[in-house]
Short mmCIF file of C-alpha atoms in Angstrom, two decimals:
data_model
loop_
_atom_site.label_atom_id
_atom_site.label_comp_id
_atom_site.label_asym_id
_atom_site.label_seq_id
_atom_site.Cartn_x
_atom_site.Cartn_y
_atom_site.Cartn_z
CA UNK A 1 60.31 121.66 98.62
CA UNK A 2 64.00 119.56 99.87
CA UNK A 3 64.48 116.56 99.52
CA UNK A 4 66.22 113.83 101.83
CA UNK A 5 68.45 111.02 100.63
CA UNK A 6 69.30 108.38 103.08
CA UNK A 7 71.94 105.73 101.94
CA UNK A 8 70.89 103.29 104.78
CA UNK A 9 73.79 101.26 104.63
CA UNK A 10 76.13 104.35 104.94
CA UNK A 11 78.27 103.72 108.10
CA UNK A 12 77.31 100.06 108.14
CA UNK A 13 73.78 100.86 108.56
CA UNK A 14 73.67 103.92 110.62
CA UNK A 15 72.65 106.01 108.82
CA UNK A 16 69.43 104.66 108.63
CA UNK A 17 68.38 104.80 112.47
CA UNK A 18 69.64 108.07 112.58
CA UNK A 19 67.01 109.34 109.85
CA UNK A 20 63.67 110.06 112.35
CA UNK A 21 66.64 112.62 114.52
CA UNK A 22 67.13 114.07 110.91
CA UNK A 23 63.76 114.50 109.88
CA UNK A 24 62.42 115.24 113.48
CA UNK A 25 64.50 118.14 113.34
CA UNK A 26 63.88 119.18 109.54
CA UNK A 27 60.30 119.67 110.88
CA UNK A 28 61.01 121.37 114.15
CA UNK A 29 62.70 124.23 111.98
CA UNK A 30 59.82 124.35 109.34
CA UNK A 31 61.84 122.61 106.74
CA UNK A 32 58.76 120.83 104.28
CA UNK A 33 60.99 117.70 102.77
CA UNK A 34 60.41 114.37 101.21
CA UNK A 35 62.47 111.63 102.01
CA UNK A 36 64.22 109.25 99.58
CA UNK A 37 65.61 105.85 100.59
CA UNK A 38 68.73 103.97 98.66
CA UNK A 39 71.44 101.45 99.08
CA UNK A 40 73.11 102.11 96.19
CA UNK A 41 75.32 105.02 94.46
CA UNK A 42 73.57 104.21 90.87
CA UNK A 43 70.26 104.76 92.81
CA UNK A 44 71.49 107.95 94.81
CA UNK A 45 72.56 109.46 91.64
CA UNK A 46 69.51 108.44 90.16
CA UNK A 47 67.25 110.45 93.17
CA UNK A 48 69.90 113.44 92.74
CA UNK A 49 69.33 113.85 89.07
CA UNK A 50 65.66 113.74 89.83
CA UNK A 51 65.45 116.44 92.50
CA UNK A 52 67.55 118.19 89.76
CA UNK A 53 65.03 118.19 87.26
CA UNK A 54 62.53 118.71 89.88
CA UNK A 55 63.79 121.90 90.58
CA UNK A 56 64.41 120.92 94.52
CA UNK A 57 65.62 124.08 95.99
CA UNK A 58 67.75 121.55 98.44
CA UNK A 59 68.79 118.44 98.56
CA UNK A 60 70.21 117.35 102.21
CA UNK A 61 71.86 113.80 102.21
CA UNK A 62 72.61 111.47 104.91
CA UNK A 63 75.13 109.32 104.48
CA UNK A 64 79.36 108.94 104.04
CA UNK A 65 81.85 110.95 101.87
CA UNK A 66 81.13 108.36 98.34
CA UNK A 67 77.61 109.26 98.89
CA UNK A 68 78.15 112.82 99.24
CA UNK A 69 79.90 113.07 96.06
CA UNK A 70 77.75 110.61 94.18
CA UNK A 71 74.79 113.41 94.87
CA UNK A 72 77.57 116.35 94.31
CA UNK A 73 78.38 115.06 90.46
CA UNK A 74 74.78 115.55 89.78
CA UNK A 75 74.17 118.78 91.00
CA UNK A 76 77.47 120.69 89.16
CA UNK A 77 75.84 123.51 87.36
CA UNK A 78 72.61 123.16 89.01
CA UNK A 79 70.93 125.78 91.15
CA UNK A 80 70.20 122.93 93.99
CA UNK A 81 71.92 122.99 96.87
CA UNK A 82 73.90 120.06 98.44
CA UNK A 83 73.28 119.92 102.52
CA UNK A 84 75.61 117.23 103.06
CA UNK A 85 74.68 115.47 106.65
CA UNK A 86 77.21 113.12 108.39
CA UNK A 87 76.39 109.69 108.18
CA UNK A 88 79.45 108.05 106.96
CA UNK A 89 82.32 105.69 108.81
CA UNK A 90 84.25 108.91 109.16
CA UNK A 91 82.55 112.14 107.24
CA UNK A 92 85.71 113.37 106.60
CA UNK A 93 83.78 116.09 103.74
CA UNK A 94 81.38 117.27 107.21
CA UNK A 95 84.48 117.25 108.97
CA UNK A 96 86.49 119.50 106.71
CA UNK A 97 83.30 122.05 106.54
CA UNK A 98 82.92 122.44 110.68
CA UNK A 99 79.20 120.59 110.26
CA UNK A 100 78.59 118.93 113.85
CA UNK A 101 78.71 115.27 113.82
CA UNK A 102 75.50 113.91 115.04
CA UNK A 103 73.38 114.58 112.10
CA UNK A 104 70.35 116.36 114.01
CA UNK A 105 72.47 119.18 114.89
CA UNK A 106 74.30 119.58 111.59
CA UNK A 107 70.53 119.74 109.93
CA UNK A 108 69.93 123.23 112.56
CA UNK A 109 73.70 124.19 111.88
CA UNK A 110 72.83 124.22 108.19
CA UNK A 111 69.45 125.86 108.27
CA UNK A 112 71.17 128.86 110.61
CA UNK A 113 73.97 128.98 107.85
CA UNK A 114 75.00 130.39 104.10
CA UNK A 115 75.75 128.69 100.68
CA UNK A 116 79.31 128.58 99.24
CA UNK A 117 80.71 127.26 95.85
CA UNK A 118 82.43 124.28 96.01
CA UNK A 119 85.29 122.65 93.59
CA UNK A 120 84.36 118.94 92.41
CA UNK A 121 87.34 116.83 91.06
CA UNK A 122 86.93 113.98 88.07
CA UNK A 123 88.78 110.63 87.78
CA UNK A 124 87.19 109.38 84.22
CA UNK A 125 83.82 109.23 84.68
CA UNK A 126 83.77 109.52 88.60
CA UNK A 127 83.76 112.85 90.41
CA UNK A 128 85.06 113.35 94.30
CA UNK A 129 84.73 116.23 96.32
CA UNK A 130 88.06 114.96 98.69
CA UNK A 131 90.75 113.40 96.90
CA UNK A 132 91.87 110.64 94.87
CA UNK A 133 95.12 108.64 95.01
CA UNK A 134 96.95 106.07 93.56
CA UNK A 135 99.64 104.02 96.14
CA UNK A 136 99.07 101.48 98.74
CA UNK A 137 96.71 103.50 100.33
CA UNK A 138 94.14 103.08 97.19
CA UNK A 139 94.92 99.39 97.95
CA UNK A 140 93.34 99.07 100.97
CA UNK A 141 90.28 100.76 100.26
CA UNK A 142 90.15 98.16 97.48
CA UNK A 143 90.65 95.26 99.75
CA UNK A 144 89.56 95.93 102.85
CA UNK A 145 87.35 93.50 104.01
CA UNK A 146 84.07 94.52 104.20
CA UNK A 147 82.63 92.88 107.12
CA UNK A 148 85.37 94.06 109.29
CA UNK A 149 84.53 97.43 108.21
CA UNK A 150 81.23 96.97 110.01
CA UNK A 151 82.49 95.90 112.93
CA UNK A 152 85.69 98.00 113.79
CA UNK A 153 84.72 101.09 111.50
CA UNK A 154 88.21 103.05 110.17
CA UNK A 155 90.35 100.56 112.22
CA UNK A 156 89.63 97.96 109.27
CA UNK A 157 91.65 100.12 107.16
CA UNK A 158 94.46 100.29 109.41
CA UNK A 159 94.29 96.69 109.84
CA UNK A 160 94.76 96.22 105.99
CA UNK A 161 96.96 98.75 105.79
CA UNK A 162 99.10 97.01 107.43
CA UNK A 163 99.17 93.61 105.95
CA UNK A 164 99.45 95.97 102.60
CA UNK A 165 102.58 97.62 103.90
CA UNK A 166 104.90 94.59 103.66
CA UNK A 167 103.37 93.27 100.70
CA UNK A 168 102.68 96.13 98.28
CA UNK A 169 105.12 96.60 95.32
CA UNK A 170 104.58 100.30 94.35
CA UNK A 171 104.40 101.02 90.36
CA UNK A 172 106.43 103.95 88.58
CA UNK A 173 104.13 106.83 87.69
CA UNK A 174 104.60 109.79 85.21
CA UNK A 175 102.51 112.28 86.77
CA UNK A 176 102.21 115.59 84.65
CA UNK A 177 100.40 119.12 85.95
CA UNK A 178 98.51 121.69 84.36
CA UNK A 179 101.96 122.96 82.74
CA UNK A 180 103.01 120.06 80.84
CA UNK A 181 105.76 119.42 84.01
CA UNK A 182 106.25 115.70 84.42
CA UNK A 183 107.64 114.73 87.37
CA UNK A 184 108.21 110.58 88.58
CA UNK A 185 106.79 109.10 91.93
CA UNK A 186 105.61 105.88 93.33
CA UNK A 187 102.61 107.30 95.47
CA UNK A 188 100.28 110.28 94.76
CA UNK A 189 97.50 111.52 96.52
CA UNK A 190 95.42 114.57 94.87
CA UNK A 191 93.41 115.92 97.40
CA UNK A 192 90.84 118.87 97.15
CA UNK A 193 90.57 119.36 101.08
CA UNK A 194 92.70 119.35 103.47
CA UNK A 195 91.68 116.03 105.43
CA UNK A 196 92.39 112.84 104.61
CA UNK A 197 90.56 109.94 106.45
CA UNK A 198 89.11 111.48 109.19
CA UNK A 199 91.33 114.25 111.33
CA UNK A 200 94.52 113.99 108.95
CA UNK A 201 95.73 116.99 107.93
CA UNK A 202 97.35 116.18 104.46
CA UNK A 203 97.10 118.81 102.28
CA UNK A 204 97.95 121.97 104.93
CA UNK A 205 97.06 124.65 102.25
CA UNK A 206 93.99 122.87 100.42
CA UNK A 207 90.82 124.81 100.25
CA UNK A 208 87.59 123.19 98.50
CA UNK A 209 86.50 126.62 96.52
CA UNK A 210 89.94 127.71 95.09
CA UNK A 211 90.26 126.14 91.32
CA UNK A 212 93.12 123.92 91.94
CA UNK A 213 94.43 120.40 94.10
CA UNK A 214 96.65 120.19 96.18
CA UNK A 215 99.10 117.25 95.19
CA UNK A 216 101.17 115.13 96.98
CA UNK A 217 103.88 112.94 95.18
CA UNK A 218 106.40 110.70 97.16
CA UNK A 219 109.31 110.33 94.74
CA UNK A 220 111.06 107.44 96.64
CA UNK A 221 110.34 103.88 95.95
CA UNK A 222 111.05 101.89 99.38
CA UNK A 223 109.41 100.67 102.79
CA UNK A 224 111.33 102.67 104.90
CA UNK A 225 110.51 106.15 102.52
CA UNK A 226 106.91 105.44 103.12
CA UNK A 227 107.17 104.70 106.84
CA UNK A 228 109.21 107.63 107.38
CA UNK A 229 106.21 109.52 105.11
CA UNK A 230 103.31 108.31 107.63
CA UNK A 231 104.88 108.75 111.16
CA UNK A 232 105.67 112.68 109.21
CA UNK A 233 101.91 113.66 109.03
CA UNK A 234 101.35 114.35 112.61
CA UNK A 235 104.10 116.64 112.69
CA UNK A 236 102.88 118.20 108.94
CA UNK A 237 106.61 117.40 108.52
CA UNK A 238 105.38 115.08 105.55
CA UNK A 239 105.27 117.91 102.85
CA UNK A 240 108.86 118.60 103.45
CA UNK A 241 110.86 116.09 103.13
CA UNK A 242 113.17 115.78 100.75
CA UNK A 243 111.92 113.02 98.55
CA UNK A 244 108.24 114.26 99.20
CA UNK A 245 107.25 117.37 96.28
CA UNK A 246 103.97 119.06 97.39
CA UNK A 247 102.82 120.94 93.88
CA UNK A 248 99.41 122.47 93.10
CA UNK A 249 97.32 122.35 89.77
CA UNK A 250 93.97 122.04 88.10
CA UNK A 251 94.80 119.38 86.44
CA UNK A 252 96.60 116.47 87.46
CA UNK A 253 97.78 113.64 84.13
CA UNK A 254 99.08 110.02 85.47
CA UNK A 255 100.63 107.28 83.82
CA UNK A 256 102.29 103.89 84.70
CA UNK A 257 103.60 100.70 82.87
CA UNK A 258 102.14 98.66 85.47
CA UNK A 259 98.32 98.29 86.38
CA UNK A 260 97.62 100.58 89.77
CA UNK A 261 94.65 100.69 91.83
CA UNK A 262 92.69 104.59 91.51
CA UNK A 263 90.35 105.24 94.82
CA UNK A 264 88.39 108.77 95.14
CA UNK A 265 87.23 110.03 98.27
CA UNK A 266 87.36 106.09 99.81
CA UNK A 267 86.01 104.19 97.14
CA UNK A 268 87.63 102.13 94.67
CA UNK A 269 87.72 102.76 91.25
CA UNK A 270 90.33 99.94 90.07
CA UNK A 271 89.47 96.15 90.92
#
């Protein structure tokens, strides 16, 4: 038996009228599967740990990248299988495994496909399966306003990315790898894939099953470092510069003097 989590209010409600596609389809290829409703990661988690002790063979979930790795955490170590289904804003974690973006077809591309092991990162208590940062970009996620969100999708974060550029005061971190190395920056981004919000490419050499992040630390405090950082990634120019160190490790140690904001695969952690 699989289950089905819908988040129905994953990608400002779409999620949910795309679920009778999904399930239409899970029967069409003889897939026998219950399906669990939730608004809430506390809830998902709650339905993942379930299936877990249910002994669900698989668990396919409809909804965005926080939701993803909300049912991800509770499967490490499990024999269930995560069938993650695009249902997000953006999907970036569908994206970065080739699963089709309406969520019908990615339920047939699944069924047709094979199981691989995945790495799952951990900020405190809160695992991601993307990234996590700390910079301006962790900002907006934190204030972005939520009803614009619904109406203009990923623009909203542009929008407050924006308004965050000229305002935000980055904070002096000590960030410190697997080695004991410390090096000093004023934004970091740790990312497990090599996406970042949607079809940026910004870890080039990132791959989800190899043991280690790919980091990202800009070492220049500054408007003008930062801008020149962003209108890089295009060009994948951004890991080269010359204030810009692109490192890799398992572990990834950061402190400041000053409070920062934390956000893991597009939800805050800081308020």
């Amino acid at each position: 038996m699989d289950w089905l989590i819908v988040n129905v209010l994953s990608g400002s409600g779409r999620s949910a009228s795309k679920s009778a596609a999904v399930r239409e389809r899970l029967k069409e290829l003889g897939v026998d599967c219950q399906e669990k409703k939730a608004e809430t990661i506390p809830e998902i988690q709650d339905i993942a740990a379930k299936a877990v002790q249910s002994h669900v063979d698989r668990l396919w979930v409809l909804g965005g990248d926080g939701t993803q790795a909300a049912v991800a955490g509770c499967l490490c170590y499990s024999d269930a299988v995560l069938c993650p289904l695009p249902g997000g804003t953006v999907s970036v974690f569908c994206r970065e495994l080739g699963i089709p973006t309406d969520p019908a077809d990615a339920v047939t591309s699944l069924v047709s496909g094979g199981k691989m092991p995945m790495d799952v990162g951990q900020v405190a208590d809160t695992k991601f399966l993307l990234m996590a940062s700390v910079g301006i970009d962790a900002q907006t996620v934190r204030d972005v306003n939520w009803n614009l969100k619904q109406s203009v999708g990923p623009l909203a974060y542009v929008i407050e990315g924006v308004g965050k550029f000229f305002s935000f005061s980055a904070p002096k971190l000590l960030v410190t790898d697997e080695h004991g190395i410390d090096r000093v920056g004023y934004h970091l981004i740790v990312q497990n894939s090599r996406f970042y919000g949607g079809s940026i490419v910004m870890a080039p050499s990132a791959k989800l099953d190899d043991g280690r992040f790919d980091v990202i630390l800009i070492k220049k405090p500054g408007r003008l470092a930062l801008l020149r950082f962003l209108f890089s990634i295009p060009s994948s120019r951004h890991v080269r510069l010359p204030y810009v160190e692109y490192f890799r490790s398992n572990t990834v140690h950061v402190q400041t003097s000053d409070s920062a904001t934390v956000q893991a695969d597009g939800d805050s952690l800081t308020t």
